[in-house]
PDB file of C-alpha atoms in Angstrom:
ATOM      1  CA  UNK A   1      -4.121 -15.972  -9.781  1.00  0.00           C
ATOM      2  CA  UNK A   2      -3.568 -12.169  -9.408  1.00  0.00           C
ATOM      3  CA  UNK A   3      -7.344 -11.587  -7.995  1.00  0.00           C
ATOM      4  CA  UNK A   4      -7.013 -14.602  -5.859  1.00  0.00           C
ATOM      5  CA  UNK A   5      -3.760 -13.256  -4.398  1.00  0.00           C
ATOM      6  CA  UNK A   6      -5.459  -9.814  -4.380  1.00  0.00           C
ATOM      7  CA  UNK A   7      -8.266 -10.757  -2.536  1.00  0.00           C
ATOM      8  CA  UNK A   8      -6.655 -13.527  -0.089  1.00  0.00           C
ATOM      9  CA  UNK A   9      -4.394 -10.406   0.759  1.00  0.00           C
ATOM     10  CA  UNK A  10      -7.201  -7.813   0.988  1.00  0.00           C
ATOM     11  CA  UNK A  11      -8.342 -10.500   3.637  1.00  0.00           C
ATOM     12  CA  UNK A  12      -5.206 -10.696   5.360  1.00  0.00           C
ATOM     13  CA  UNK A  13      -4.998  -6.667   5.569  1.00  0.00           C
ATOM     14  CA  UNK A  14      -9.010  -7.005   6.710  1.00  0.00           C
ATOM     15  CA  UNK A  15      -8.009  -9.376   9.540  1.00  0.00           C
ATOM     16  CA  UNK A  16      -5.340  -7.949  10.943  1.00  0.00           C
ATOM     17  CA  UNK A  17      -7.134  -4.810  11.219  1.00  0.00           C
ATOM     18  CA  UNK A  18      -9.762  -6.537  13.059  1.00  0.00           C
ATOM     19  CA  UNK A  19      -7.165  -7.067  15.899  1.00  0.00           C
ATOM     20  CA  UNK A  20      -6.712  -3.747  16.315  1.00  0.00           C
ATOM     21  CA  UNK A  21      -9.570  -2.283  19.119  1.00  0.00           C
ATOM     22  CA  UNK A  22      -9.557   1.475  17.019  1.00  0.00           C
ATOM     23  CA  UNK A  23     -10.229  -0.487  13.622  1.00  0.00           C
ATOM     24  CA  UNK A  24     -13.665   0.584  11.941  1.00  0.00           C
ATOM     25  CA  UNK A  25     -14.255  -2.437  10.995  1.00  0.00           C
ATOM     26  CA  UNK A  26     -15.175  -3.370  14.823  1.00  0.00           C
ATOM     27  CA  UNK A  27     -18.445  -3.303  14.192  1.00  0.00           C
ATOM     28  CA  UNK A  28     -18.530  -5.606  11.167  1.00  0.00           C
ATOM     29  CA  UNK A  29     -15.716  -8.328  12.021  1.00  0.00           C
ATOM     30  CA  UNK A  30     -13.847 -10.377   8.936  1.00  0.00           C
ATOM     31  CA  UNK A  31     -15.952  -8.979   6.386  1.00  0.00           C
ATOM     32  CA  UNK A  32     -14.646  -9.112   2.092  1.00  0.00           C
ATOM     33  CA  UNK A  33     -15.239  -6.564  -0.029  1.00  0.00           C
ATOM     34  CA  UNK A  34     -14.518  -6.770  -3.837  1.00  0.00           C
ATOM     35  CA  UNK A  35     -14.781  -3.813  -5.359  1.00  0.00           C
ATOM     36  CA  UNK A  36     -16.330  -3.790  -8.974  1.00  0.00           C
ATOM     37  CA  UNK A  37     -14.187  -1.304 -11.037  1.00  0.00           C
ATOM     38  CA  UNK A  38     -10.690  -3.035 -10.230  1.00  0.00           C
ATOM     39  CA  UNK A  39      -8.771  -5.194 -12.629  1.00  0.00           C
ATOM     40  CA  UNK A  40      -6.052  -5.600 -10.205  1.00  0.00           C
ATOM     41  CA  UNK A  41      -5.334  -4.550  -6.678  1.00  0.00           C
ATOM     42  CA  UNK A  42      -1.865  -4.281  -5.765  1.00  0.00           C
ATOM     43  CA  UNK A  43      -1.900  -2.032  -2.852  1.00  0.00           C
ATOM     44  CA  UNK A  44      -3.408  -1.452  -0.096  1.00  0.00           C
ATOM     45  CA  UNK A  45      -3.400   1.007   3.278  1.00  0.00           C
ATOM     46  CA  UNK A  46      -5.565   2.948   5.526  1.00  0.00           C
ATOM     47  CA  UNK A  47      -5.189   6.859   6.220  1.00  0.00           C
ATOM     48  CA  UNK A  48      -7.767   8.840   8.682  1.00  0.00           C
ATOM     49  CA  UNK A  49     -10.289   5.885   8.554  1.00  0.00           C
ATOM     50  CA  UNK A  50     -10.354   5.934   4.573  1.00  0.00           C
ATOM     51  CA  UNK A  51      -9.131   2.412   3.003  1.00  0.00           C
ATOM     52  CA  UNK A  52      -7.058   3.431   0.395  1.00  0.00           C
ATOM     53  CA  UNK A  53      -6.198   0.675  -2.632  1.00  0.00           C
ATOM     54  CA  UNK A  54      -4.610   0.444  -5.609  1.00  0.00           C
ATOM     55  CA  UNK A  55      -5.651  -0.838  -9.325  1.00  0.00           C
ATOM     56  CA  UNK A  56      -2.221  -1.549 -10.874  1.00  0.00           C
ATOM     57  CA  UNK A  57      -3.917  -1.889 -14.524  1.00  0.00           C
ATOM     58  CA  UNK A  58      -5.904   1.016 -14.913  1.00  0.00           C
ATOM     59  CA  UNK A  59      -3.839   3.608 -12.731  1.00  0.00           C
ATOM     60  CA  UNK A  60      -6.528   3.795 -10.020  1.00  0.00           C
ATOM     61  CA  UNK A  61      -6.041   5.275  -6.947  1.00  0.00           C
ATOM     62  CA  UNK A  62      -9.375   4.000  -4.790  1.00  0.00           C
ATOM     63  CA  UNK A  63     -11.106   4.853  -1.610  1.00  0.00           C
ATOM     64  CA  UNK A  64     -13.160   2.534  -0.011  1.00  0.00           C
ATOM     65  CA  UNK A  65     -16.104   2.573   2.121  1.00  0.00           C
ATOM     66  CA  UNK A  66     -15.267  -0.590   4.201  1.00  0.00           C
ATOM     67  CA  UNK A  67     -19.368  -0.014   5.828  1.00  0.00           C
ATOM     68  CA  UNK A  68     -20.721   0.519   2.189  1.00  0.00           C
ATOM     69  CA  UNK A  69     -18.637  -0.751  -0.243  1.00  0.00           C
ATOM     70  CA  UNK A  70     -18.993   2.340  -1.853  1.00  0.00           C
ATOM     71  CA  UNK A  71     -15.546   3.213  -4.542  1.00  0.00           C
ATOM     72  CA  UNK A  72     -14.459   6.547  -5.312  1.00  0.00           C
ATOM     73  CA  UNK A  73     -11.551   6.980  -7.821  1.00  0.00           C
ATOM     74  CA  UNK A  74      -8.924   9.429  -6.400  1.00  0.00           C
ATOM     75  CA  UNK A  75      -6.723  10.490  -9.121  1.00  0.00           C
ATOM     76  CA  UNK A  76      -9.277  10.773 -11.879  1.00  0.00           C
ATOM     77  CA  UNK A  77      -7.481  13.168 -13.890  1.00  0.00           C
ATOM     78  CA  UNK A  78      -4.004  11.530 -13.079  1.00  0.00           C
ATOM     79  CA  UNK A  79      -4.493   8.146 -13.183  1.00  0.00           C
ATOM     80  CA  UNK A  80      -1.208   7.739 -15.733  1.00  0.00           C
ATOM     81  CA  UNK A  81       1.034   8.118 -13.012  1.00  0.00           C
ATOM     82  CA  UNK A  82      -0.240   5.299 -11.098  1.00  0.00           C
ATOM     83  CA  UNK A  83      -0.406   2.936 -14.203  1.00  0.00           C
ATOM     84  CA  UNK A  84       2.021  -0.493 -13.129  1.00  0.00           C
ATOM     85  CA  UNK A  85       2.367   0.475  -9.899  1.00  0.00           C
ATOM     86  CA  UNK A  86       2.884  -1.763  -6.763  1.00  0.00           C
ATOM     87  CA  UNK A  87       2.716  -1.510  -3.340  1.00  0.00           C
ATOM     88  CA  UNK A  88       1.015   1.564  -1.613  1.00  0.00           C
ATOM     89  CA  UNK A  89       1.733   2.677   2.153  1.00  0.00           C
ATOM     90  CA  UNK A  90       0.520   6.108   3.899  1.00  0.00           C
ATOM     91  CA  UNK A  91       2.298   8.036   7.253  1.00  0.00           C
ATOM     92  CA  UNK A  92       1.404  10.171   8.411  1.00  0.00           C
ATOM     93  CA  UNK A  93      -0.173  12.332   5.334  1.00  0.00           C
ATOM     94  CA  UNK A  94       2.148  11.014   2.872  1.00  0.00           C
ATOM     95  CA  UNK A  95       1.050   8.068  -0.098  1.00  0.00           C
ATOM     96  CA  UNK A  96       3.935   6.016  -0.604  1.00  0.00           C
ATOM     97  CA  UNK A  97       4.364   3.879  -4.226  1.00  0.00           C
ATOM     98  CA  UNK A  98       6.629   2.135  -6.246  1.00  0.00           C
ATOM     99  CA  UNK A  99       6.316   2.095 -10.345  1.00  0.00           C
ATOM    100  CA  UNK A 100       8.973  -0.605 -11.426  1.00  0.00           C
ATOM    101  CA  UNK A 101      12.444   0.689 -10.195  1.00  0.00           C
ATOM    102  CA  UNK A 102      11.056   4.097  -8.648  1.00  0.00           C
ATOM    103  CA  UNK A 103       9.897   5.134  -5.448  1.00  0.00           C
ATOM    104  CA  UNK A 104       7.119   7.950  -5.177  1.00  0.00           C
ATOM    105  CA  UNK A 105       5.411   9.873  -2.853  1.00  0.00           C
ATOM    106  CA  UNK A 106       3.171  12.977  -2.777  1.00  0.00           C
ATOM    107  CA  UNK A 107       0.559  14.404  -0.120  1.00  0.00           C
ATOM    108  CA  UNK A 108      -2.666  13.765   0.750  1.00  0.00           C
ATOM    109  CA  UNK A 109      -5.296  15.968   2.170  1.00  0.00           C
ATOM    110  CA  UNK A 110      -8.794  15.923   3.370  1.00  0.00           C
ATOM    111  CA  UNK A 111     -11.398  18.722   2.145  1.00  0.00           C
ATOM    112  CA  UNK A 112     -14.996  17.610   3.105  1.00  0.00           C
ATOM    113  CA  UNK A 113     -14.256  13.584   3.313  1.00  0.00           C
ATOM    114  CA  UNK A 114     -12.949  13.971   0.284  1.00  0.00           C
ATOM    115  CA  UNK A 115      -9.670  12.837  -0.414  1.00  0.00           C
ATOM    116  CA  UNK A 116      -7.328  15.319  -2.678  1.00  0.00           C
ATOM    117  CA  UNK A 117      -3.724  14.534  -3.688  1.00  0.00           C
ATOM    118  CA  UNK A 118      -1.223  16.651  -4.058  1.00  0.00           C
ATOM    119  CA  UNK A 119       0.461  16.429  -7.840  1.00  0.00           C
ATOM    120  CA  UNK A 120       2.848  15.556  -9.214  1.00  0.00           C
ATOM    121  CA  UNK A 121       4.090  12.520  -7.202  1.00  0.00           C
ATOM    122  CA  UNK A 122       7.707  13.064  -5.917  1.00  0.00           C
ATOM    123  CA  UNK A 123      10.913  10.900  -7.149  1.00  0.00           C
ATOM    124  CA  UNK A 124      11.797   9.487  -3.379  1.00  0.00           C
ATOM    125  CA  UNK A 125      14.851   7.366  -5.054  1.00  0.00           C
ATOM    126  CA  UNK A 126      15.905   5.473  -8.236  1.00  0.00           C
ATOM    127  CA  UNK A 127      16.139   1.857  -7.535  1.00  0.00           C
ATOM    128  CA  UNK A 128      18.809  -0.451  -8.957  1.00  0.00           C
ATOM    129  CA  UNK A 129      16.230  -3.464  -9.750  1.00  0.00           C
ATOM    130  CA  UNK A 130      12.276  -3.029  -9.518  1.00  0.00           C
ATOM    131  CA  UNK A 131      10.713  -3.483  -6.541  1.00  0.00           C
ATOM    132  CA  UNK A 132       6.738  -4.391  -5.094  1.00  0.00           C
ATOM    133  CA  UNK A 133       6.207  -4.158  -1.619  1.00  0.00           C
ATOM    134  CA  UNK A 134       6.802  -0.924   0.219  1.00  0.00           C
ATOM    135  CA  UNK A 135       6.276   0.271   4.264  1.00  0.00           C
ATOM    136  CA  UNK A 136       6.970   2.989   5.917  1.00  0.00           C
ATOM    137  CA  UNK A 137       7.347   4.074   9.357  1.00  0.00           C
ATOM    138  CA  UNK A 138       8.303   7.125  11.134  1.00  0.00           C
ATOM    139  CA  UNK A 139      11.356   7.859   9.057  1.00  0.00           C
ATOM    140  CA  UNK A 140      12.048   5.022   7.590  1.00  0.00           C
ATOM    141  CA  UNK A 141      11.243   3.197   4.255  1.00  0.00           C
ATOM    142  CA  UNK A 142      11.080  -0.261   4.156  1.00  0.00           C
ATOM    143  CA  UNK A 143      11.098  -1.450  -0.208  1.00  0.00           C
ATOM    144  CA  UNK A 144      11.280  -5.054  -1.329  1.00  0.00           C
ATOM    145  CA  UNK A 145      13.237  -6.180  -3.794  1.00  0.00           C
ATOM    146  CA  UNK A 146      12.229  -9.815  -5.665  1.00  0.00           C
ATOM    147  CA  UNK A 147      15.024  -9.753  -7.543  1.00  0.00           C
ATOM    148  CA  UNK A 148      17.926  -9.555  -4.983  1.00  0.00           C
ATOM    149  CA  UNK A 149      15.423 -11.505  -2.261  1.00  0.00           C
ATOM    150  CA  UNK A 150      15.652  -8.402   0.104  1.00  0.00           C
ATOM    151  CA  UNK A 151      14.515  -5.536   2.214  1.00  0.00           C
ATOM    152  CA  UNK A 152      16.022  -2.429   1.914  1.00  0.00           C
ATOM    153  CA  UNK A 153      15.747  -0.299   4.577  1.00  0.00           C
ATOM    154  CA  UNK A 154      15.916   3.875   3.557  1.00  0.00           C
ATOM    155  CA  UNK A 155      16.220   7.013   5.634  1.00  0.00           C
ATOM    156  CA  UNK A 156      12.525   8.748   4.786  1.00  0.00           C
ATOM    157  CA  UNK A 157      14.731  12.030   5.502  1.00  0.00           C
ATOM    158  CA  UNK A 158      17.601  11.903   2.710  1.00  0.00           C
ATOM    159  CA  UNK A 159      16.629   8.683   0.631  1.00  0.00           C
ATOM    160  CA  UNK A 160      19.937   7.176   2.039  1.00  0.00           C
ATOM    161  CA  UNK A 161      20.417   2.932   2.195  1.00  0.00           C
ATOM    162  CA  UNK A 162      20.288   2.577   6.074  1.00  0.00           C
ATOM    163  CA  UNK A 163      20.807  -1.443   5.376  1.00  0.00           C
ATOM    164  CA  UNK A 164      18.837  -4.417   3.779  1.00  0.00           C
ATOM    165  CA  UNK A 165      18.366  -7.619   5.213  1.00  0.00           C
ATOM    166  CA  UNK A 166      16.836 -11.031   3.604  1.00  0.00           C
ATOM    167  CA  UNK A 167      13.145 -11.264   2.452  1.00  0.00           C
ATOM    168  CA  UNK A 168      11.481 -14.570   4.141  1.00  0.00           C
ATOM    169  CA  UNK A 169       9.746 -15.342   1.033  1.00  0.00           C
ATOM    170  CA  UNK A 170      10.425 -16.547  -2.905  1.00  0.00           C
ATOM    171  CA  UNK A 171       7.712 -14.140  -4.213  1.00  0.00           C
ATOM    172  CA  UNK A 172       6.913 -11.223  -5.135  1.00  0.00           C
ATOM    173  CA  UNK A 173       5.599  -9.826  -1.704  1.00  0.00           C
ATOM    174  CA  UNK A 174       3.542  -7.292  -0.022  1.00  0.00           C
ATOM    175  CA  UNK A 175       4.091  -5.540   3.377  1.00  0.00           C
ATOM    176  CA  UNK A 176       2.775  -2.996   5.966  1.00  0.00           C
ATOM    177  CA  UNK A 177       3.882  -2.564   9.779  1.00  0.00           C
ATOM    178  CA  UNK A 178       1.654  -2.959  12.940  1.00  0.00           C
ATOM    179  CA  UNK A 179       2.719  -1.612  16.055  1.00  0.00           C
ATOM    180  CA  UNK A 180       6.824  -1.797  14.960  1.00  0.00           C
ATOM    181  CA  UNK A 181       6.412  -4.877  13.318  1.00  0.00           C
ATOM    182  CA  UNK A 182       6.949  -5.648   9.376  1.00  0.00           C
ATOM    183  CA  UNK A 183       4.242  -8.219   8.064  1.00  0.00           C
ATOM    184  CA  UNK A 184       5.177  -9.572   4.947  1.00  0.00           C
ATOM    185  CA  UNK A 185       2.767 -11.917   2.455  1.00  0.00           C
ATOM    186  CA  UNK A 186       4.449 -13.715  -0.109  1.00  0.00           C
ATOM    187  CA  UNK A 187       2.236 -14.390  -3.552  1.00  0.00           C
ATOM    188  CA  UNK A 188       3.998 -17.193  -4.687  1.00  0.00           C
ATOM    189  CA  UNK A 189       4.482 -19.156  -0.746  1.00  0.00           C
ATOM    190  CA  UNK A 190       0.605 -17.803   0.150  1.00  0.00           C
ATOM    191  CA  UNK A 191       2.646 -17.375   3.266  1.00  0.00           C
ATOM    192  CA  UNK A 192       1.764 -14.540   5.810  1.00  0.00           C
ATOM    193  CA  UNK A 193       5.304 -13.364   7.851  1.00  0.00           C
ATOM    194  CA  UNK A 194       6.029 -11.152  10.857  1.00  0.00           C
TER     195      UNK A 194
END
């Protein structure tokens, strides 16, 4: 069920990109790719025209060539601190994370296409209950929460609760924002919300 949901939302991610006229995926519309090495994606996000994902089980942090299908591991030497973890969002160049009931971050950068990150990941805020889906835009942080069946909304600036508000779905669920607006995709539903 987890590679189904994986993939259906690797899909989702793939087509909604597609509506975008800058996507790089222009020139090869509503295409899958299933990349060999993973056991499980739980992540996914684009930064500088490098699709980023996430392999929950084995603590990778992947770049994807979308026109090759080429894979690159990221965080060879630390791939321990990205072992369990859910959700994955970049802005501007800041990786966003969550690992149970925490909320990381650390920097990216860019040295001949090559994508370097800058360690150790950063403690962005102690949850009270463990969380899977995480946005972010401009400065805010957008985390769900399955447990309490909510958003929380955080300042990106001092980690502070700016407010939460009901999650649509039942499951545990996934998220990224488009132009100001929050799509959500539930696991359990298969629903897609915005």
């Amino acid at each position: 069920i987890t590679a189904l949901f994986s993939e259906q939302l690797h899909l989702f991610y793939l087509l909604i990109l597609n509506m975008n006229s800058k996507s790089i995926f222009k020139s090869h519309p509503f295409q899958t790719i299933r990349p060999i090495i993973t056991a499980s994606l739980d992540g996914i996000a684009f930064w500088k025209n490098h699709l980023l994902a996430i392999d929950s089980r084995n603590g990778y942090l992947l770049k994807i060539d979308p026109k090759t299908h080429n894979v690159t591991i990221i965080n060879n030497h630390h791939w321990e601190d990205f072992i369990g973890a859910k959700g994955l969002a970049v802005f501007d160049d800041t990786l966003w994370f969550i690992s149970r009931d925490l909320v990381y971050n650390c920097q990216l950068k860019l040295d001949n296409e090559q994508i370097i990150l800058v360690y150790p990941p950063q403690l962005f805020i102690k949850l009270p209950d463990p969380a899977n889906g995480i946005a972010v835009y401009q400065n805010t942080v957008y985390i769900n929460c399955l447990k309490t069946g909510s958003i929380l909304v955080y300042s990106k600036d001092n980690s502070s609760l700016i407010t939460r508000f009901y999650a649509p779905g039942v499951g545990n669920e996934n998220m990224t924002i488009q132009d100001e607006e929050i799509w959500i995709c539930d696991q359990l539903e298969q629903t897609v919300f915005c």
